[in-house]
């Protein structure tokens, strides 16, 4: 099984402990959003935009990065399906990737070069295609990935290893890299600092709206910007879904520090959402730092000057993760599941994921039914420590069960009214400790079956 990259030589193995002061101070921030000038498009014709969709935010230029999109032809219908980022010289990069045992060729490519000596210290380009995952394609897929990197490297006058790759789409089809090479001249001519919205659109597959987030932070009084886009709608249960996320900052941060920040925040953002419990072969989250803001360089994990930046990065990652759930295939409900008073943080996370992944819980939510018996089922099947006589369940402000029994003040009318809301909260007290965890999910509707039943058609 593939693993998340480990720290390089000379880097403390207790990275997360060094960043704990920042983690404990995190505040969830929702970036300001702009109303789209034109009606939203979906990644696949015929899909209705999710009722939980949010507008793409206003993202100003990020110094040191330009973006372009084009139609390479991986889809039959007329849409852009190729995205390229060009970065300033000296851009740092770090990534976390799927731990799926059948990783894709682009995942293997990025992991290998970011883990190598001095990897991630001068990344110059990122090439993303939608419509073909290039996963489960053997040597032919690996060769196609290498040729894609070579085409970009020649165009941007850099080494192949300094080009990152990402693909999304159908598994088991070798990437036709000739389609990408044929559009590189158009891509170079179209590079712009204002390409975030177009990029968010071009990386979509069954997504029904483009996903973006933006925040600012201070490093020694200098303002730095952080922007990101993501895609994902189904096959979402990241373990680092078909999830891709790309985040760029103009801060000047060493790759080892970027990796530490990414590993810290991915746990409570991308790894704390689930649509259907399925982990993709292509899950990738890449974080780039161009160093073009003029802020001082950060080269040490635990540097206190990172506190504000760490908080803003977490906000961007959480916002993108929430949007994945809001665009869950066929979703009509956005659901926050919190487990309290568990034996350990790991136990709390496992319990929350069991509830959030349960088809029975999710279909009950789709039917606007506060069936707390299904929540009890999802909790009990995990083998995690649970005190049955203290188990309590709440939907929003309304108690369904208290101390191992139906709540004496249960009000069916109030509960039914609450379950009609598009955004819901389920809180479960398992009474076995003091740890807590939160996972975000969506309901499971007939729409999920319809979308996946004709995915390849």
Coordinates of N, CA and C in Angstrom, one line a residue, residues 50-224:
X50 N -26.1 21.2 -8.2 CA -26.5 20.9 -6.9 C -27.3 22.0 -6.2
X51 N -28.4 21.6 -5.5 CA -29.1 22.6 -4.7 C -28.3 23.2 -3.5
X52 N -27.1 22.5 -3.2 CA -26.3 23.0 -2.1 C -25.1 23.8 -2.7
X53 N -25.1 24.1 -4.0 CA -23.9 24.8 -4.6 C -23.7 26.2 -4.0
X54 N -22.4 26.6 -4.0 CA -22.1 27.9 -3.6 C -21.4 28.6 -4.8
X55 N -21.5 29.9 -4.9 CA -20.8 30.6 -6.0 C -19.3 30.5 -5.9
X56 N -18.6 30.6 -7.1 CA -17.2 30.6 -7.1 C -16.7 31.9 -6.6
X57 N -15.7 31.9 -5.7 CA -15.3 33.2 -5.1 C -14.5 34.1 -6.0
X58 N -14.4 35.3 -5.6 CA -13.6 36.3 -6.4 C -12.1 36.0 -5.9
X59 N -11.3 35.5 -6.8 CA -9.9 35.2 -6.5 C -9.0 36.2 -7.3
X60 N -8.3 37.1 -6.6 CA -7.4 38.0 -7.3 C -6.1 37.2 -7.8
X61 N -5.3 37.8 -8.6 CA -4.1 37.1 -9.0 C -3.2 36.8 -7.8
X62 N -2.5 35.6 -7.9 CA -1.5 35.2 -7.0 C -0.2 35.4 -7.6
X63 N 0.7 36.2 -7.0 CA 2.0 36.5 -7.7 C 2.8 35.2 -7.9
X64 N 3.3 35.1 -9.1 CA 4.2 33.9 -9.4 C 3.5 32.8 -10.0
X65 N 2.2 32.9 -10.4 CA 1.5 31.8 -11.1 C 0.6 32.3 -12.2
X66 N 0.6 31.6 -13.3 CA -0.3 31.9 -14.4 C -1.0 30.6 -14.8
X67 N -2.2 30.7 -15.3 CA -3.1 29.6 -15.6 C -3.7 29.7 -17.0
X68 N -3.8 28.5 -17.6 CA -4.6 28.5 -18.9 C -5.3 27.2 -19.0
X69 N -6.4 27.2 -19.8 CA -7.2 26.0 -20.0 C -7.4 25.8 -21.5
X70 N -7.7 24.6 -21.9 CA -8.0 24.4 -23.3 C -8.8 23.1 -23.5
X71 N -9.4 22.9 -24.7 CA -10.0 21.6 -25.0 C -9.1 20.7 -25.7
X72 N -8.7 19.6 -25.0 CA -7.8 18.6 -25.6 C -8.6 17.5 -26.2
X73 N -9.9 17.3 -25.9 CA -10.7 16.4 -26.5 C -10.9 15.0 -25.8
X74 N -10.7 15.0 -24.5 CA -10.9 13.8 -23.7 C -12.4 13.5 -23.5
X75 N -13.2 14.5 -23.8 CA -14.7 14.4 -23.7 C -15.3 14.6 -25.1
X76 N -16.4 13.9 -25.4 CA -17.0 14.0 -26.7 C -17.7 15.4 -26.8
X77 N -18.2 15.9 -25.7 CA -18.9 17.2 -25.8 C -17.9 18.3 -25.7
X78 N -18.4 19.5 -26.1 CA -17.5 20.7 -26.2 C -17.3 21.3 -24.8
X79 N -16.1 21.1 -24.3 CA -15.7 21.7 -23.0 C -14.2 21.7 -22.8
X80 N -13.7 22.5 -22.0 CA -12.3 22.5 -21.7 C -12.0 21.4 -20.7
X81 N -10.9 20.6 -21.0 CA -10.6 19.5 -20.2 C -9.1 19.4 -19.9
X82 N -8.4 20.5 -20.2 CA -6.9 20.6 -19.9 C -6.6 21.9 -19.2
X83 N -5.9 21.8 -18.1 CA -5.5 22.9 -17.3 C -4.0 22.9 -17.0
X84 N -3.4 24.0 -17.2 CA -1.9 24.1 -16.9 C -1.6 25.3 -16.1
X85 N -0.9 25.1 -15.0 CA -0.4 26.2 -14.2 C 1.1 26.4 -14.5
X86 N 1.6 27.6 -14.7 CA 3.0 27.8 -14.8 C 3.5 28.7 -13.6
X87 N 4.5 28.2 -13.0 CA 5.0 28.8 -11.7 C 6.3 29.6 -11.9
X88 N 6.6 30.6 -11.1 CA 7.8 31.3 -11.1 C 9.0 30.4 -10.7
X89 N 10.1 30.7 -11.1 CA 11.3 30.0 -10.8 C 11.5 29.9 -9.2
X90 N 11.8 28.7 -8.7 CA 12.0 28.6 -7.3 C 10.8 28.3 -6.5
X91 N 9.7 28.0 -7.2 CA 8.4 27.6 -6.5 C 8.6 26.3 -5.7
X92 N 8.2 26.3 -4.4 CA 8.2 25.1 -3.6 C 6.9 24.4 -3.8
X93 N 6.9 23.0 -3.6 CA 5.7 22.2 -3.7 C 5.8 21.1 -2.7
X94 N 4.6 20.7 -2.2 CA 4.4 19.5 -1.4 C 3.1 18.9 -1.7
X95 N 3.0 17.6 -1.5 CA 1.7 16.9 -1.9 C 1.4 15.8 -0.9
X96 N 0.1 15.5 -0.9 CA -0.4 14.3 -0.2 C -1.2 13.5 -1.2
X97 N -1.2 12.2 -1.2 CA -1.8 11.4 -2.2 C -2.6 10.3 -1.7
X98 N -3.4 9.7 -2.5 CA -4.2 8.5 -2.2 C -3.3 7.4 -1.6
X99 N -3.9 6.7 -0.7 CA -3.2 5.4 -0.2 C -3.9 4.2 -0.8
X100 N -4.7 4.5 -1.8 CA -5.3 3.4 -2.5 C -4.2 2.5 -3.1
X101 N -4.4 1.2 -3.1 CA -3.4 0.2 -3.5 C -3.2 0.2 -5.0
X102 N -4.1 0.8 -5.8 CA -4.0 0.9 -7.2 C -3.9 2.4 -7.6
X103 N -2.8 3.0 -7.2 CA -2.6 4.4 -7.5 C -2.4 4.6 -9.0
X104 N -2.7 5.8 -9.4 CA -2.6 6.2 -10.9 C -1.2 6.5 -11.3
X105 N -0.9 6.6 -12.6 CA 0.4 7.0 -13.1 C 0.8 8.4 -12.7
X106 N -0.1 9.4 -12.7 CA 0.3 10.8 -12.3 C 0.6 10.8 -10.8
X107 N -0.2 10.0 -10.0 CA 0.1 10.0 -8.6 C 1.5 9.4 -8.3
X108 N 1.9 8.3 -9.0 CA 3.2 7.8 -8.9 C 4.3 8.8 -9.3
X109 N 4.0 9.5 -10.4 CA 5.0 10.5 -10.9 C 5.2 11.6 -9.9
X110 N 4.2 12.2 -9.4 CA 4.3 13.3 -8.4 C 5.0 12.8 -7.1
X111 N 4.5 11.7 -6.6 CA 5.1 11.2 -5.4 C 6.6 10.9 -5.5
X112 N 7.0 10.3 -6.6 CA 8.4 9.9 -6.8 C 9.3 11.2 -6.9
X113 N 8.9 12.2 -7.6 CA 9.7 13.4 -7.7 C 9.7 14.3 -6.5
X114 N 8.6 14.3 -5.7 CA 8.5 15.1 -4.5 C 9.3 14.5 -3.4
X115 N 9.4 13.1 -3.4 CA 10.1 12.4 -2.4 C 11.6 12.3 -2.6
X116 N 12.0 12.6 -3.8 CA 13.5 12.5 -4.2 C 14.3 13.6 -3.5
X117 N 15.6 13.5 -3.5 CA 16.5 14.5 -2.9 C 16.2 15.8 -3.5
X118 N 16.0 16.8 -2.7 CA 15.7 18.2 -3.2 C 14.4 18.3 -4.0
X119 N 13.6 17.3 -3.9 CA 12.3 17.3 -4.6 C 11.4 18.4 -4.1
X120 N 10.6 19.0 -5.0 CA 9.7 20.1 -4.6 C 10.3 21.4 -4.4
X121 N 11.6 21.6 -4.7 CA 12.2 22.9 -4.4 C 12.2 23.9 -5.6
X122 N 11.9 23.4 -6.8 CA 11.8 24.3 -8.0 C 10.8 23.7 -9.0
X123 N 9.5 23.7 -8.6 CA 8.5 23.2 -9.5 C 8.0 24.3 -10.4
X124 N 7.9 24.0 -11.7 CA 7.7 25.1 -12.6 C 6.3 24.9 -13.3
X125 N 5.7 23.8 -13.3 CA 4.4 23.6 -14.0 C 3.5 22.5 -13.3
X126 N 2.3 22.6 -13.6 CA 1.3 21.6 -13.2 C 0.4 21.4 -14.4
X127 N 0.2 20.1 -14.8 CA -0.7 19.8 -15.9 C -1.8 18.9 -15.4
X128 N -3.0 19.3 -15.7 CA -4.2 18.5 -15.2 C -5.1 18.2 -16.4
X129 N -5.5 17.0 -16.5 CA -6.5 16.6 -17.5 C -7.7 16.0 -16.8
X130 N -8.9 16.3 -17.4 CA -10.1 15.6 -17.0 C -10.6 14.7 -18.1
X131 N -11.3 13.6 -17.7 CA -11.8 12.7 -18.7 C -11.1 11.4 -18.9
X132 N -9.9 11.3 -18.3 CA -9.1 10.1 -18.3 C -8.2 10.0 -17.1
X133 N -8.4 9.0 -16.2 CA -7.7 9.0 -15.0 C -6.3 8.4 -15.2
X134 N -6.0 7.8 -16.3 CA -4.7 7.1 -16.5 C -4.3 6.3 -15.3
X135 N -5.3 5.5 -14.8 CA -5.1 4.6 -13.6 C -5.3 3.2 -14.1
X136 N -4.6 2.3 -13.5 CA -4.7 0.8 -13.8 C -4.3 0.7 -15.3
X137 N -3.2 1.4 -15.7 CA -2.8 1.4 -17.1 C -1.4 0.9 -17.3
X138 N -0.7 0.4 -16.2 CA 0.6 -0.2 -16.3 C 1.7 0.7 -16.9
X139 N 2.6 0.1 -17.6 CA 3.8 0.8 -18.2 C 3.3 1.8 -19.2
X140 N 2.3 1.5 -20.0 CA 1.8 2.4 -21.0 C 1.3 3.7 -20.4
X141 N 0.6 3.6 -19.3 CA 0.2 4.8 -18.6 C 1.3 5.6 -18.0
X142 N 2.3 4.9 -17.4 CA 3.5 5.6 -16.9 C 4.3 6.3 -18.0
X143 N 4.4 5.7 -19.2 CA 5.1 6.3 -20.3 C 4.3 7.6 -20.8
X144 N 3.0 7.5 -20.8 CA 2.1 8.6 -21.2 C 2.3 9.8 -20.2
X145 N 2.4 9.5 -18.9 CA 2.6 10.5 -17.9 C 4.0 11.2 -18.2
X146 N 5.0 10.4 -18.4 CA 6.3 10.9 -18.6 C 6.4 11.8 -19.9
X147 N 5.7 11.4 -20.9 CA 5.7 12.2 -22.2 C 4.9 13.5 -22.0
X148 N 3.9 13.5 -21.1 CA 3.1 14.7 -20.8 C 4.0 15.7 -20.1
X149 N 4.8 15.2 -19.1 CA 5.7 16.0 -18.4 C 6.8 16.6 -19.3
X150 N 7.2 15.7 -20.2 CA 8.3 16.2 -21.2 C 7.8 17.3 -22.1
X151 N 6.5 17.2 -22.6 CA 5.9 18.2 -23.4 C 5.9 19.5 -22.7
X152 N 5.5 19.5 -21.4 CA 5.4 20.8 -20.7 C 6.8 21.3 -20.4
X153 N 7.7 20.4 -20.0 CA 9.1 20.8 -19.7 C 9.7 21.5 -20.9
X154 N 9.5 21.0 -22.1 CA 10.1 21.6 -23.3 C 9.5 23.0 -23.5
X155 N 8.2 23.1 -23.3 CA 7.5 24.3 -23.6 C 7.9 25.4 -22.6
X156 N 8.1 25.0 -21.3 CA 8.4 26.0 -20.3 C 9.9 26.0 -19.8
X157 N 10.8 25.3 -20.6 CA 12.2 25.3 -20.4 C 12.6 24.9 -19.0
X158 N 12.1 23.7 -18.6 CA 12.5 23.2 -17.2 C 12.7 21.7 -17.3
X159 N 13.0 21.1 -16.2 CA 13.2 19.7 -16.2 C 11.9 18.9 -16.1
X160 N 11.8 17.7 -16.6 CA 10.6 16.9 -16.5 C 10.2 16.8 -15.0
X161 N 11.1 16.5 -14.2 CA 10.8 16.3 -12.7 C 10.2 17.5 -12.1
X162 N 10.3 18.7 -12.7 CA 9.8 19.9 -12.1 C 8.4 20.2 -12.7
X163 N 7.8 19.2 -13.3 CA 6.4 19.3 -13.8 C 5.5 18.3 -13.0
X164 N 4.5 18.8 -12.3 CA 3.6 17.9 -11.6 C 2.4 17.6 -12.5
X165 N 1.8 16.4 -12.3 CA 0.7 15.9 -13.1 C -0.5 15.5 -12.3
X166 N -1.7 15.6 -12.8 CA -2.9 15.1 -12.2 C -3.9 14.7 -13.3
X167 N -4.6 13.7 -13.0 CA -5.6 13.2 -14.0 C -6.8 12.8 -13.3
X168 N -8.0 12.9 -13.9 CA -9.2 12.4 -13.3 C -10.2 12.0 -14.5
X169 N -11.0 11.0 -14.2 CA -11.9 10.5 -15.2 C -12.0 9.0 -15.1
X170 N -12.2 8.3 -16.3 CA -12.4 6.9 -16.3 C -11.1 6.1 -16.1
X171 N -11.2 5.1 -15.2 CA -10.1 4.2 -14.9 C -10.0 3.2 -15.9
X172 N -8.7 2.8 -16.2 CA -8.4 1.7 -17.1 C -8.2 2.1 -18.6
X173 N -8.1 3.4 -18.8 CA -7.9 3.9 -20.1 C -6.6 4.7 -20.1
X174 N -5.7 4.3 -21.0 CA -4.4 5.0 -21.1 C -4.5 6.4 -21.7
X175 N -3.9 7.3 -21.0 CA -3.9 8.7 -21.4 C -3.3 8.9 -22.8
X176 N -4.1 9.6 -23.7 CA -3.6 9.9 -25.0 C -2.8 11.2 -24.9
X177 N -1.6 11.2 -24.5 CA -0.8 12.4 -24.3 C -0.6 13.3 -25.5
X178 N -0.8 12.7 -26.7 CA -0.7 13.5 -27.9 C -1.7 14.7 -27.9
X179 N -2.9 14.4 -27.3 CA -3.9 15.5 -27.2 C -3.4 16.6 -26.4
X180 N -2.6 16.3 -25.4 CA -2.1 17.4 -24.5 C -1.0 18.1 -25.2
X181 N 0.0 17.4 -25.8 CA 1.1 18.0 -26.5 C 0.6 18.9 -27.6
X182 N -0.5 18.5 -28.3 CA -1.0 19.3 -29.4 C -1.5 20.7 -29.0
X183 N -1.9 20.8 -27.7 CA -2.5 22.1 -27.2 C -1.5 22.9 -26.4
X184 N -0.3 22.5 -26.2 CA 0.7 23.2 -25.4 C 1.0 24.7 -25.9
X185 N 1.1 24.8 -27.2 CA 1.3 26.2 -27.8 C 0.1 27.1 -27.4
X186 N -1.1 26.6 -27.6 CA -2.3 27.4 -27.3 C -2.3 27.7 -25.8
X187 N -1.9 26.7 -25.0 CA -1.9 26.9 -23.5 C -0.9 28.0 -23.2
X188 N 0.3 28.0 -23.7 CA 1.3 29.0 -23.4 C 0.8 30.4 -23.8
X189 N 0.1 30.5 -24.9 CA -0.4 31.8 -25.4 C -1.5 32.3 -24.5
X190 N -2.2 31.4 -23.9 CA -3.4 31.8 -23.1 C -3.2 32.0 -21.6
X191 N -1.9 31.8 -21.2 CA -1.6 31.9 -19.7 C -2.0 33.3 -19.2
X192 N -2.7 33.3 -18.1 CA -3.1 34.6 -17.5 C -3.1 34.4 -15.9
X193 N -3.0 35.5 -15.2 CA -3.0 35.5 -13.8 C -4.5 35.4 -13.3
X194 N -5.5 35.6 -14.2 CA -6.9 35.6 -13.7 C -7.6 34.3 -14.2
X195 N -6.9 33.2 -14.2 CA -7.5 32.0 -14.8 C -8.1 31.0 -13.8
X196 N -8.3 31.4 -12.5 CA -8.8 30.5 -11.5 C -10.2 30.0 -11.8
X197 N -11.1 30.8 -12.2 CA -12.5 30.3 -12.4 C -12.5 29.3 -13.6
X198 N -11.8 29.6 -14.7 CA -11.7 28.7 -15.8 C -11.1 27.4 -15.4
X199 N -10.1 27.4 -14.6 CA -9.4 26.2 -14.1 C -10.4 25.4 -13.3
X200 N -11.1 26.0 -12.4 CA -12.1 25.3 -11.6 C -13.1 24.6 -12.4
X201 N -13.5 25.2 -13.6 CA -14.5 24.6 -14.5 C -13.9 23.4 -15.2
X202 N -12.6 23.6 -15.7 CA -12.0 22.6 -16.6 C -11.6 21.3 -15.9
X203 N -11.5 21.3 -14.6 CA -11.1 20.1 -13.9 C -12.3 19.2 -13.5
X204 N -13.5 19.7 -13.7 CA -14.7 19.0 -13.3 C -14.9 17.7 -14.1
X205 N -15.5 16.7 -13.4 CA -16.0 15.5 -14.1 C -17.5 15.5 -13.9
X206 N -18.0 14.7 -12.9 CA -19.4 14.8 -12.6 C -19.8 15.9 -11.7
X207 N -18.8 16.8 -11.4 CA -19.1 18.0 -10.6 C -20.2 18.8 -11.2
X208 N -21.0 19.5 -10.4 CA -22.0 20.3 -11.0 C -21.7 21.8 -10.8
X209 N -20.7 22.1 -10.1 CA -20.2 23.5 -10.0 C -18.8 23.6 -9.7
X210 N -18.0 24.6 -10.2 CA -16.6 24.7 -9.9 C -16.4 25.1 -8.4
X211 N -15.3 24.7 -7.9 CA -15.0 24.8 -6.4 C -13.7 25.6 -6.2
X212 N -13.8 26.8 -5.5 CA -12.7 27.6 -5.3 C -12.7 28.2 -3.9
X213 N -11.6 28.6 -3.4 CA -11.5 29.3 -2.1 C -10.3 30.2 -2.1
X214 N -10.4 31.3 -1.3 CA -9.3 32.3 -1.2 C -9.3 32.9 0.2
X215 N -8.1 33.2 0.6 CA -7.9 33.8 2.0 C -6.5 34.6 1.9
X216 N -6.4 35.5 2.9 CA -5.1 36.2 3.0 C -4.6 36.0 4.4
X217 N -3.3 36.2 4.6 CA -2.7 36.1 5.9 C -1.5 37.0 6.0
X218 N -1.0 37.2 7.2 CA 0.2 38.0 7.4 C 1.4 37.2 7.8
X219 N 2.5 37.5 7.2 CA 3.8 36.9 7.7 C 4.7 38.1 7.9
X220 N 5.0 38.3 9.2 CA 5.9 39.5 9.6 C 5.3 40.8 9.0
X221 N 4.0 41.0 9.0 CA 3.4 42.2 8.5 C 3.2 42.3 7.1
X222 N 3.7 41.3 6.3 CA 3.5 41.3 4.8 C 2.3 40.4 4.5
X223 N 1.4 40.9 3.7 CA 0.2 40.2 3.3 C 0.5 39.1 2.2
X224 N 0.1 37.9 2.5 CA 0.3 36.8 1.5 C -1.1 36.3 1.2

